[in-house]
Short mmCIF file of C-alpha atoms and ligand atoms in Angstrom, two decimals:
data_model
loop_
_atom_site.label_atom_id
_atom_site.label_comp_id
_atom_site.label_asym_id
_atom_site.label_seq_id
_atom_site.Cartn_x
_atom_site.Cartn_y
_atom_site.Cartn_z
CA MET A 5 -159.51 106.66 -47.37
CA GLY A 6 -157.11 103.77 -45.45
CA LEU A 7 -159.33 104.71 -41.88
CA ARG A 8 -162.64 104.24 -43.42
CA ALA A 9 -160.82 101.12 -44.49
CA ILE A 10 -160.64 99.78 -41.47
CA VAL A 11 -163.52 100.58 -40.50
CA VAL A 12 -165.09 98.71 -42.51
CA VAL A 13 -163.39 95.51 -42.15
CA ALA A 14 -163.74 96.75 -38.53
CA VAL A 15 -167.44 96.37 -39.34
CA LEU A 16 -167.32 92.96 -41.36
CA GLY A 17 -165.32 91.33 -38.69
CA VAL A 18 -167.97 91.50 -35.51
CA CYS A 19 -171.39 90.67 -38.30
CA ALA A 20 -173.23 88.28 -37.29
CA ALA A 21 -173.91 87.18 -40.68
CA CYS A 22 -169.99 86.35 -41.63
CA ARG A 23 -170.19 83.56 -38.64
CA THR A 24 -172.31 81.61 -40.84
CA ALA A 25 -170.72 82.19 -43.69
CA PRO A 26 -169.69 79.28 -46.30
CA ALA A 27 -166.81 76.94 -45.21
CA PRO A 28 -163.13 78.79 -45.50
CA ALA A 29 -161.17 78.12 -48.92
CA SER A 30 -158.98 75.71 -47.44
CA GLU A 31 -161.81 73.13 -47.36
CA PRO A 32 -161.89 72.43 -50.72
CA ASP A 33 -158.59 71.86 -50.62
CA ARG A 34 -158.62 69.43 -47.69
CA LEU A 35 -160.79 67.20 -49.96
CA ARG A 36 -158.18 67.55 -53.08
CA ASP A 37 -155.80 66.64 -51.08
CA GLU A 38 -157.67 63.86 -49.72
CA PHE A 39 -158.17 62.81 -52.87
CA THR A 40 -154.43 62.93 -54.18
CA GLY A 41 -152.37 59.73 -54.34
CA ALA A 42 -155.73 57.76 -54.36
CA TYR A 43 -155.26 56.65 -58.63
CA PRO A 44 -153.12 58.11 -60.37
CA GLU A 45 -154.17 61.32 -62.49
CA GLN A 46 -152.03 60.43 -65.36
CA ALA A 47 -150.87 57.36 -67.62
CA THR A 48 -147.75 56.84 -67.48
CA PRO A 49 -147.20 53.80 -70.72
CA ASN A 50 -144.36 52.05 -70.99
CA GLY A 51 -143.76 51.86 -74.20
CA THR A 52 -145.60 48.49 -75.14
CA VAL A 53 -149.14 48.22 -77.29
CA ARG A 54 -150.76 45.52 -77.24
CA GLU A 55 -152.87 45.40 -80.39
CA PHE A 56 -156.02 44.13 -81.33
CA GLU A 57 -158.53 43.13 -83.29
CA LEU A 58 -162.11 43.63 -83.01
CA VAL A 59 -164.70 42.76 -85.51
CA ALA A 60 -168.99 43.89 -84.70
CA ALA A 61 -171.02 41.18 -87.13
CA PRO A 62 -173.64 39.34 -86.70
CA THR A 63 -173.41 35.28 -86.36
CA GLU A 64 -174.66 32.34 -84.29
CA VAL A 65 -174.01 30.91 -80.77
CA PRO A 66 -175.11 28.00 -79.26
CA LEU A 67 -177.36 28.92 -76.72
CA VAL A 68 -179.29 27.03 -74.09
CA ASP A 69 -179.82 23.38 -74.81
CA GLY A 70 -177.59 23.81 -77.37
CA LYS A 71 -179.73 25.11 -80.01
CA SER A 72 -178.70 27.56 -81.95
CA LEU A 73 -179.53 31.17 -81.51
CA ALA A 74 -179.23 34.34 -83.32
CA VAL A 75 -176.76 36.87 -82.28
CA TRP A 76 -174.55 40.16 -82.58
CA ALA A 77 -170.69 39.62 -81.87
CA TYR A 78 -167.48 40.58 -81.77
CA ASN A 79 -165.64 38.43 -83.36
CA GLY A 80 -167.91 35.65 -83.36
CA GLN A 81 -168.74 35.11 -79.33
CA VAL A 82 -170.58 36.46 -76.54
CA PRO A 83 -169.38 37.43 -74.52
CA GLY A 84 -166.61 38.72 -77.24
CA PRO A 85 -163.05 38.82 -76.07
CA THR A 86 -162.08 39.33 -73.04
CA LEU A 87 -159.25 41.08 -73.81
CA ARG A 88 -156.43 41.47 -71.53
CA ILE A 89 -153.74 44.23 -71.22
CA ARG A 90 -151.79 45.12 -67.84
CA LEU A 91 -151.02 48.36 -66.08
CA GLY A 92 -148.89 50.44 -68.40
CA GLU A 93 -149.32 48.78 -71.64
CA THR A 94 -151.28 51.04 -74.18
CA LEU A 95 -154.41 48.71 -75.62
CA ARG A 96 -154.80 49.29 -79.73
CA VAL A 97 -158.13 48.07 -81.55
CA ARG A 98 -158.89 48.16 -84.92
CA PHE A 99 -162.34 48.08 -84.89
CA THR A 100 -164.40 47.26 -87.81
CA ASN A 101 -168.26 47.10 -88.22
CA LYS A 102 -170.00 44.79 -90.20
CA LEU A 103 -172.90 45.53 -88.21
CA PRO A 104 -176.58 46.65 -90.39
CA GLN A 105 -176.54 49.83 -88.15
CA GLU A 106 -173.45 52.28 -87.26
CA THR A 107 -171.90 51.75 -83.97
CA THR A 108 -169.70 52.51 -81.66
CA ILE A 109 -167.25 50.71 -78.67
CA HIS A 110 -167.46 53.07 -74.62
CA TRP A 111 -165.00 51.42 -72.62
CA HIS A 112 -166.84 51.87 -69.65
CA GLY A 113 -165.12 52.85 -66.93
CA VAL A 114 -161.58 53.72 -68.35
CA ARG A 115 -159.79 56.75 -67.81
CA LEU A 116 -159.01 57.70 -70.98
CA PRO A 117 -158.72 61.05 -73.39
CA ASN A 118 -161.93 62.05 -74.42
CA ALA A 119 -161.19 61.23 -78.22
CA MET A 120 -161.09 57.90 -77.53
CA ASP A 121 -164.59 57.66 -75.63
CA GLY A 122 -166.71 55.99 -78.14
CA VAL A 123 -169.67 58.36 -78.21
CA PRO A 124 -171.02 59.06 -81.49
CA TYR A 125 -170.85 62.55 -82.76
CA LEU A 126 -169.43 63.74 -78.59
CA THR A 127 -166.54 62.09 -79.19
CA GLN A 128 -166.47 60.43 -82.38
CA ALA A 129 -168.18 59.82 -85.87
CA PRO A 130 -170.58 56.96 -85.52
CA VAL A 131 -168.85 53.20 -87.28
CA LYS A 132 -171.26 53.26 -90.58
CA PRO A 133 -171.09 49.79 -91.53
CA GLY A 134 -168.35 48.79 -93.55
CA GLU A 135 -165.83 50.95 -91.98
CA THR A 136 -163.03 50.93 -89.18
CA PHE A 137 -162.12 52.76 -86.24
CA VAL A 138 -158.46 52.50 -84.20
CA TYR A 139 -158.85 53.03 -80.56
CA GLU A 140 -155.67 53.36 -79.11
CA PHE A 141 -155.19 54.91 -75.19
CA THR A 142 -153.14 53.79 -72.11
CA PRO A 143 -156.09 53.06 -69.27
CA LYS A 144 -154.59 54.69 -65.90
CA ASP A 145 -155.44 52.46 -63.53
CA ALA A 146 -155.66 48.76 -63.20
CA GLY A 147 -159.24 46.89 -63.13
CA THR A 148 -162.13 44.76 -64.48
CA PHE A 149 -163.43 47.36 -67.36
CA TRP A 150 -165.89 46.22 -70.38
CA PHE A 151 -166.57 47.36 -73.87
CA HIS A 152 -169.62 47.93 -75.59
CA PRO A 153 -171.52 49.85 -78.19
CA HIS A 154 -172.76 53.25 -77.82
CA VAL A 155 -175.12 53.39 -80.41
CA ARG A 156 -179.06 51.92 -80.28
CA ALA A 157 -176.69 49.99 -77.00
CA SER A 158 -180.98 48.70 -76.13
CA GLU A 159 -180.57 47.12 -78.61
CA GLN A 160 -177.02 45.92 -79.37
CA VAL A 161 -175.17 45.34 -76.52
CA GLU A 162 -179.32 43.52 -75.47
CA ARG A 163 -178.11 41.68 -79.05
CA GLY A 164 -174.41 40.59 -77.87
CA LEU A 165 -172.12 42.73 -77.87
CA TYR A 166 -170.21 43.41 -75.32
CA GLY A 167 -166.94 42.30 -73.90
CA VAL A 168 -164.34 42.53 -71.35
CA LEU A 169 -161.20 44.57 -70.50
CA VAL A 170 -159.25 43.13 -68.15
CA VAL A 171 -156.23 45.60 -67.02
CA GLU A 172 -153.33 43.60 -65.09
CA ASP A 173 -151.55 44.72 -62.15
CA ALA A 174 -148.14 46.15 -62.99
CA GLN A 175 -147.36 42.33 -61.12
CA PRO A 176 -150.39 41.19 -59.70
CA PRO A 177 -151.30 39.18 -57.18
CA ALA A 178 -150.93 35.97 -57.69
CA TYR A 179 -154.45 33.81 -57.00
CA SER A 180 -154.58 30.61 -58.73
CA ARG A 181 -157.02 31.64 -61.14
CA ASP A 182 -158.34 34.79 -61.94
CA LEU A 183 -161.54 34.37 -64.05
CA VAL A 184 -164.27 36.43 -65.54
CA TRP A 185 -168.30 36.07 -64.72
CA VAL A 186 -170.90 38.03 -67.42
CA LEU A 187 -173.46 38.36 -65.76
CA ASP A 188 -175.92 38.76 -68.44
CA ASP A 189 -180.02 38.22 -69.22
CA TRP A 190 -181.50 37.15 -72.30
CA LEU A 191 -185.92 37.84 -73.30
CA LEU A 192 -185.62 34.81 -75.31
CA ASP A 193 -189.27 33.91 -77.25
CA GLU A 194 -190.67 30.19 -77.69
CA SER A 195 -188.19 28.95 -80.56
CA GLY A 196 -185.60 30.08 -78.15
CA GLN A 197 -185.01 33.35 -79.38
CA ILE A 198 -183.90 37.07 -79.36
CA VAL A 199 -187.39 38.68 -78.72
CA PRO A 200 -187.07 41.72 -81.76
CA GLU A 201 -189.06 44.33 -80.36
CA PHE A 202 -186.25 46.70 -78.42
CA ASN A 203 -187.17 49.10 -76.44
CA THR A 204 -191.47 48.38 -75.61
CA ARG A 205 -193.42 50.66 -73.38
CA HIS A 206 -193.16 48.07 -70.77
CA ASP A 207 -189.71 48.16 -71.30
CA LEU A 208 -189.94 51.62 -70.85
CA MET A 209 -191.88 51.55 -68.32
CA MET A 210 -190.76 49.64 -65.99
CA ASP A 211 -186.68 49.18 -64.74
CA GLY A 212 -185.94 48.25 -68.57
CA ARG A 213 -185.53 45.01 -70.77
CA TRP A 214 -185.60 42.38 -67.99
CA GLY A 215 -184.45 38.58 -69.64
CA ASN A 216 -186.37 35.26 -69.00
CA THR A 217 -182.75 33.52 -69.39
CA ILE A 218 -179.75 34.57 -67.00
CA THR A 219 -176.70 33.48 -68.29
CA ILE A 220 -172.83 33.54 -66.50
CA ASN A 221 -170.71 33.62 -69.94
CA ARG A 222 -173.73 33.44 -71.97
CA HIS A 223 -174.66 29.63 -70.16
CA THR A 224 -177.15 28.55 -68.70
CA ASP A 225 -175.79 26.33 -66.48
CA THR A 226 -172.27 27.29 -65.04
CA VAL A 227 -169.94 24.65 -62.49
CA LEU A 228 -166.95 26.34 -61.02
CA HIS A 229 -164.46 23.02 -60.55
CA ALA A 230 -162.10 23.72 -57.61
CA ARG A 231 -159.55 22.72 -56.10
CA PRO A 232 -159.77 22.61 -52.38
CA GLY A 233 -156.70 25.45 -51.66
CA GLU A 234 -157.43 27.49 -54.03
CA ARG A 235 -157.45 30.70 -53.65
CA ILE A 236 -159.91 32.31 -57.43
CA ARG A 237 -159.74 36.36 -58.15
CA LEU A 238 -163.53 35.61 -59.44
CA ARG A 239 -164.25 39.16 -61.52
CA LEU A 240 -168.10 39.80 -62.15
CA LEU A 241 -169.68 41.74 -64.79
CA ASN A 242 -173.51 42.82 -65.44
CA THR A 243 -174.04 43.28 -68.90
CA ALA A 244 -177.20 43.05 -69.01
CA ASN A 245 -180.24 45.88 -69.30
CA GLY A 246 -181.93 46.14 -66.78
CA ARG A 247 -181.49 43.49 -64.45
CA VAL A 248 -179.75 44.06 -60.50
CA PHE A 249 -178.82 41.10 -59.86
CA VAL A 250 -177.27 40.50 -55.49
CA PRO A 251 -174.69 37.48 -55.68
CA ASP A 252 -175.03 35.91 -52.33
CA PHE A 253 -171.43 33.72 -51.92
CA GLY A 254 -173.61 32.31 -48.99
CA ASP A 255 -170.77 30.61 -46.44
CA LEU A 256 -167.61 30.47 -49.17
CA THR A 257 -165.13 32.81 -47.72
CA ALA A 258 -165.89 35.60 -50.17
CA THR A 259 -164.28 38.94 -49.79
CA ILE A 260 -165.28 42.21 -52.36
CA ILE A 261 -161.69 43.42 -53.35
CA ALA A 262 -162.64 46.39 -56.08
CA VAL A 263 -165.89 47.74 -56.86
CA ASP A 264 -165.88 49.06 -60.60
CA GLY A 265 -162.19 48.51 -61.32
CA LEU A 266 -160.34 49.92 -58.08
CA TYR A 267 -159.46 47.76 -55.65
CA LEU A 268 -160.99 49.15 -51.84
CA ARG A 269 -159.68 51.04 -49.04
CA ALA A 270 -159.96 47.23 -47.25
CA PRO A 271 -162.03 44.11 -48.47
CA ILE A 272 -165.46 43.46 -47.08
CA PRO A 273 -167.76 40.64 -47.17
CA ALA A 274 -169.22 40.10 -50.02
CA ARG A 275 -172.59 40.62 -49.36
CA GLY A 276 -175.31 41.96 -50.38
CA PHE A 277 -173.75 44.31 -53.04
CA GLU A 278 -176.44 45.84 -55.68
CA LEU A 279 -174.58 44.60 -59.36
CA ALA A 280 -176.74 46.64 -61.50
CA PRO A 281 -175.94 47.10 -65.17
CA GLY A 282 -172.48 48.24 -65.89
CA ASN A 283 -171.22 47.66 -61.83
CA ARG A 284 -167.80 45.29 -62.19
CA LEU A 285 -167.29 43.54 -58.15
CA ASP A 286 -164.43 41.86 -58.14
CA VAL A 287 -164.46 39.39 -55.61
CA ASP A 288 -161.54 36.90 -54.07
CA LEU A 289 -162.62 33.46 -53.10
CA VAL A 290 -160.32 31.54 -50.66
CA PHE A 291 -161.41 27.75 -50.97
CA ASP A 292 -160.06 24.45 -48.22
CA HIS A 293 -161.02 21.85 -46.35
CA SER A 294 -164.08 22.95 -44.18
CA SER A 295 -165.57 25.54 -48.04
CA PRO A 296 -168.92 23.45 -48.01
CA THR A 297 -169.63 21.53 -51.86
CA PRO A 298 -171.29 20.85 -53.64
CA PHE A 299 -172.50 24.85 -52.83
CA GLU A 300 -174.59 27.21 -54.56
CA ILE A 301 -174.27 31.12 -55.84
CA TRP A 302 -177.53 32.67 -56.04
CA ASP A 303 -178.58 36.33 -57.04
CA ARG A 304 -181.01 37.63 -54.11
CA PHE A 305 -181.97 41.18 -55.16
CA SER A 306 -185.49 40.21 -55.29
CA SER A 307 -185.96 38.17 -52.42
CA ARG A 308 -189.38 36.19 -53.31
CA ARG A 309 -188.18 34.91 -56.31
CA PRO A 310 -183.87 34.52 -56.10
CA ASN A 311 -182.44 32.67 -59.07
CA ARG A 312 -179.58 29.85 -58.91
CA LEU A 313 -176.24 31.94 -60.32
CA ALA A 314 -173.89 28.50 -60.20
CA THR A 315 -172.88 26.25 -58.05
CA VAL A 316 -169.37 25.42 -56.46
CA GLU A 317 -168.37 21.91 -56.94
CA LEU A 318 -165.16 21.83 -55.14
CA ASP A 319 -162.70 18.23 -56.24
CA GLY A 320 -159.25 17.31 -57.26
CA GLU A 321 -155.73 17.14 -55.64
CA VAL A 322 -155.70 19.57 -52.69
CA VAL A 323 -152.87 22.42 -53.99
CA GLU A 324 -151.35 25.04 -51.47
CA THR A 325 -153.17 28.28 -50.77
CA PRO A 326 -151.16 31.30 -51.94
CA ARG A 327 -150.77 33.39 -49.54
CA PHE A 328 -149.97 37.25 -49.71
CA PRO A 329 -152.18 40.45 -48.23
CA SER A 330 -155.38 41.32 -50.43
CA PRO A 331 -154.63 43.94 -52.85
CA ALA A 332 -157.49 46.05 -51.42
CA HIS A 333 -155.63 48.45 -49.27
CA ALA A 334 -155.79 51.29 -51.78
CA LYS A 335 -156.65 54.84 -50.50
CA VAL A 336 -159.85 56.07 -50.55
CA PRO A 337 -160.46 59.95 -49.24
CA ARG A 338 -163.39 59.50 -46.72
CA TRP A 339 -164.43 63.09 -47.28
CA SER A 340 -165.87 63.68 -44.17
CA GLU A 341 -166.64 67.15 -44.82
CA GLY A 342 -167.78 66.32 -48.00
CA LEU A 343 -171.34 66.69 -47.69
CA GLN A 344 -170.36 70.51 -46.33
CA GLU A 345 -169.23 71.64 -49.68
CA PRO A 346 -171.93 73.48 -51.81
CA ILE A 347 -173.49 71.49 -54.19
CA ALA A 348 -171.95 71.61 -57.86
CA HIS A 349 -175.41 70.41 -59.44
CA THR A 350 -178.49 68.94 -58.30
CA PHE A 351 -179.69 66.17 -61.53
CA ARG A 352 -183.50 65.33 -60.88
CA LEU A 353 -184.58 62.33 -62.11
CA ASN A 354 -187.67 61.65 -63.99
CA ALA A 355 -190.14 61.07 -66.67
CA ARG A 356 -192.99 62.44 -68.73
CA SER A 357 -194.87 60.98 -71.75
CA GLY A 358 -194.08 62.19 -74.97
CA GLY A 359 -191.22 62.03 -77.56
CA PRO A 360 -190.60 59.04 -79.82
CA PHE A 361 -191.19 56.34 -77.43
CA GLY A 362 -194.51 58.02 -76.05
CA ILE A 363 -192.55 57.85 -72.81
CA ALA A 364 -189.33 60.24 -72.54
CA TRP A 365 -186.91 59.83 -68.85
CA THR A 366 -185.89 63.14 -68.02
CA ILE A 367 -182.81 64.73 -66.35
CA ASP A 368 -183.78 68.36 -64.73
CA GLY A 369 -187.03 67.74 -67.38
CA VAL A 370 -185.10 67.59 -70.20
CA ALA A 371 -184.70 64.57 -72.71
CA PHE A 372 -182.15 63.39 -74.45
CA GLU A 373 -182.35 63.76 -77.85
CA GLY A 374 -179.68 61.85 -79.44
CA HIS A 375 -176.02 61.57 -80.10
CA ASP A 376 -176.31 63.62 -82.71
CA HIS A 377 -177.75 66.78 -80.43
CA ALA A 378 -175.63 66.35 -77.45
CA MET A 379 -173.14 69.27 -78.46
CA ALA A 380 -176.23 71.64 -78.78
CA MET A 381 -177.27 70.54 -75.67
CA ALA A 382 -175.65 72.75 -72.42
CA PRO A 383 -174.25 70.26 -70.34
CA GLY A 384 -176.02 68.83 -67.44
CA ALA A 385 -173.02 70.13 -64.91
CA LYS A 386 -169.95 71.63 -65.49
CA LEU A 387 -166.83 70.71 -63.41
CA VAL A 388 -163.10 71.58 -63.16
CA ARG A 389 -159.95 69.41 -63.41
CA GLY A 390 -158.47 68.30 -60.27
CA LYS A 391 -161.86 70.08 -58.66
CA PHE A 392 -163.25 68.03 -55.91
CA ALA A 393 -166.89 68.10 -56.89
CA ARG A 394 -170.40 67.19 -54.57
CA LEU A 395 -173.12 65.79 -56.75
CA HIS A 396 -176.32 65.72 -55.09
CA PHE A 397 -179.33 63.11 -57.28
CA ILE A 398 -183.23 63.03 -56.59
CA ASN A 399 -184.57 60.32 -58.25
CA GLU A 400 -188.62 61.80 -58.43
CA SER A 401 -189.31 58.43 -60.16
CA PRO A 402 -191.06 54.79 -59.14
CA ARG A 403 -188.09 52.78 -60.35
CA ILE A 404 -184.80 52.45 -59.89
CA HIS A 405 -181.83 54.11 -62.35
CA PRO A 406 -178.48 53.38 -62.14
CA ILE A 407 -176.60 56.05 -63.14
CA HIS A 408 -172.69 55.49 -64.54
CA THR A 409 -170.60 58.44 -65.60
CA HIS A 410 -168.17 58.45 -68.63
CA GLY A 411 -164.56 59.51 -67.90
CA MET A 412 -164.59 60.37 -64.22
CA PHE A 413 -164.85 58.08 -60.21
CA PHE A 414 -166.98 59.29 -57.32
CA ARG A 415 -167.97 57.97 -53.90
CA VAL A 416 -171.15 57.69 -52.43
CA LEU A 417 -170.92 60.97 -49.22
CA ALA A 418 -174.39 60.21 -48.42
CA ARG A 419 -177.91 58.05 -49.33
CA GLY A 420 -181.26 59.60 -48.83
CA GLY A 421 -179.16 62.75 -46.75
CA THR A 422 -177.41 60.19 -43.72
CA PRO A 423 -173.92 59.80 -44.38
CA VAL A 424 -172.01 56.57 -46.19
CA ASP A 425 -168.77 55.50 -46.07
CA GLU A 426 -169.12 52.88 -49.04
CA PRO A 427 -165.02 51.88 -48.69
CA TYR A 428 -164.69 52.38 -53.13
CA PHE A 429 -165.00 54.20 -55.57
CA ARG A 430 -167.27 53.72 -58.35
CA ASP A 431 -168.38 54.75 -61.64
CA THR A 432 -172.25 53.85 -61.71
CA VAL A 433 -174.80 53.72 -58.72
CA LEU A 434 -177.32 52.30 -58.53
CA ILE A 435 -180.36 55.07 -56.80
CA HIS A 436 -183.75 53.34 -55.56
CA PRO A 437 -187.01 55.02 -56.63
CA ARG A 438 -187.49 58.25 -54.39
CA GLU A 439 -183.83 58.22 -53.15
CA GLU A 440 -181.47 61.11 -52.86
CA ILE A 441 -177.48 60.53 -52.93
CA ASP A 442 -174.84 63.01 -52.66
CA LEU A 443 -172.07 61.53 -54.67
CA GLY A 444 -168.50 63.15 -54.72
CA GLY A 445 -165.23 63.35 -57.08
CA VAL A 446 -162.31 64.48 -58.30
CA PRO A 447 -162.41 64.64 -62.36
CA THR A 448 -159.28 64.11 -64.18
CA ASP A 449 -159.65 64.40 -67.39
CA SER A 450 -161.06 67.14 -69.83
CA GLY A 451 -163.59 66.92 -72.31
CA THR A 452 -167.19 66.66 -71.46
CA TRP A 453 -168.93 63.48 -70.71
CA MET A 454 -171.90 61.69 -70.80
CA MET A 455 -173.50 60.41 -67.87
CA HIS A 456 -176.52 58.03 -68.09
CA CYS A 457 -178.88 56.17 -66.61
CA HIS A 458 -177.51 52.21 -67.78
CA ILE A 459 -180.74 50.53 -67.58
CA LEU A 460 -180.24 50.98 -71.03
CA GLU A 461 -184.64 51.75 -72.22
CA HIS A 462 -184.28 54.60 -69.78
CA ALA A 463 -181.06 55.76 -71.75
CA GLU A 464 -182.53 54.77 -75.17
CA ALA A 465 -185.64 57.11 -73.87
CA GLY A 466 -183.39 60.31 -72.64
CA MET A 467 -182.11 59.64 -69.30
CA MET A 468 -178.51 60.84 -70.43
CA THR A 469 -176.76 64.30 -70.19
CA THR A 470 -173.50 65.57 -70.22
CA ILE A 471 -170.66 66.65 -67.56
CA ALA A 472 -168.42 69.05 -68.87
CA VAL A 473 -164.70 68.93 -67.43
CA GLU A 474 -162.77 72.13 -67.52
CA ASP A 475 -158.96 72.42 -68.06
CA PRO A 476 -158.31 74.83 -64.18
CU1 C2O B 255 -171.95 51.61 -70.00
CU2 C2O B 255 -172.46 55.44 -70.79
O1 C2O B 255 -171.81 53.10 -70.71
CU1 CU B 256 -183.57 54.80 -65.42
#
C-alpha cells in the first residue's frame, strides 16, 4: 500500500501536465499580502457622531440667466448640501422623503455595512413618500464621496438629487482652501425647464442622456478667484447621467492626488483623466506669479467639441504657499502577478431589443428587471471577503459603460490584455466600445452589492447585477 502511494507520487512528479498546472497556492496569498495596509479593512469609530437632516422635495432654484428651474433637491439646494466629517467620525443622517415617488439614498464609493448602502429591496425597504429613514455608519476611508437616490435614478438624479460627502483626513493637509466642484449637465427645453421625458429611446440607444447645459455647482459661468500663492484642493465629481468630462488644466500646476476618494501611490499630472459619471478626482492646484491669468479650464472628452468649464482669475494679495508633501503617497498594490490569477468571473456587456423600454442593456445576457427582483436573481459573481479576485469585462457593445461596484474598490490590471498600472484604486471605470478590461481587488465587506453601469439610462434598462461577497 505504502509503496504504491510512493510510486504514484513519483509518476506525478515527472508528468508534463504538472509543469503547466495552476500557479502555486502561494500566489493569491502574495496578492493578498500586497494589499494588506493599502486601506483599512475595519472602520475605527472615534465616538463622535455627526448628525445631519436631509429632506428630498420638489423645489425651484435659479439656473441659467437667473430663471427659475423646477428641480427635485435635498434641503432645497442643487447640488445638495456637502456633508463634511472627519475620518473616524460616525455619520447619522435622518432622511425624509417629500417626493411624489419612493426613493433611497446610496452612498457612492463609501465602504459601509451592507444595510446602509441604500439599495431598495436588497438592503432596505424603499422610503415611501412621507417616510423617514436613518442612515448611520462610520466611513472606513477619507476622501470625496457622494450620495444619490437608487430608485428611478435616471429621473431622480437628473432632476437634481445629489450631494457630496467629504470625509476629511483625521489630520487634513494644510491647503489654503478645499473646494468641491460638482459637474453636471442638464437637458433643458426652450422654456429653460428640465425636459420631462426620461429614458428615451435615443438616450437608451446612445450613451444615456447628455444635456445641453453644463454646470459646475449649478452655475454655467464659474470663475475661480485665486490669490497668488494659494494651494487649493479641488474636488471634482461628475453627477451627470451620461456625460464624460476630461478636465484640462492646461498650464496650471495641477496634479491628481485622489481618484474616487482614495489617495494615489504618487501624484500624477492632471491630464487626460476620463471623469465618467460617478467618478471623483481630487486635484492639487498651486498658483504662483507665473500662473497664467485669466485661464480657462476645458473639458476635452470630445476633441471636436470641447466645452469651457470654468475660468481662473488670479488676483488679490500674495499669500504664502502652504508647503507640505503631496498627500498622495498611499500604498497601492501593483499586483503585477494579478493577471496570472484565474478569472473569478467574466462579465459580458451588451444590449438587445425588448424589455419595458424597447431596448434592454444586459450583463451576461441578462437584463436586470428592477431592484424588487434582485433577491430572486442569481448574483452576477461570487467573491470571498478578504481574498484577491480578478474580474474580466468584455464590452461587446458599441457604446461606453462606466461600470461601478458598490462596497468595494478595485484596480485596473489590464486594458485590451495589455497590463496597465494605474497608481490608484477606483469604484467606477469607463469601458470603451468593444474594449476588454481586467480588474483586481480585495472585497472587505460581506453582503450582496450592486454592480452596474453608471450611465443611469443603461442601468435603468437592465445593465445592473449583483456581486455576492461571502465570508471566508
Ligand atoms: Cu452612484 Cu449604484 O451608484
Ligand atoms: Cu452603460
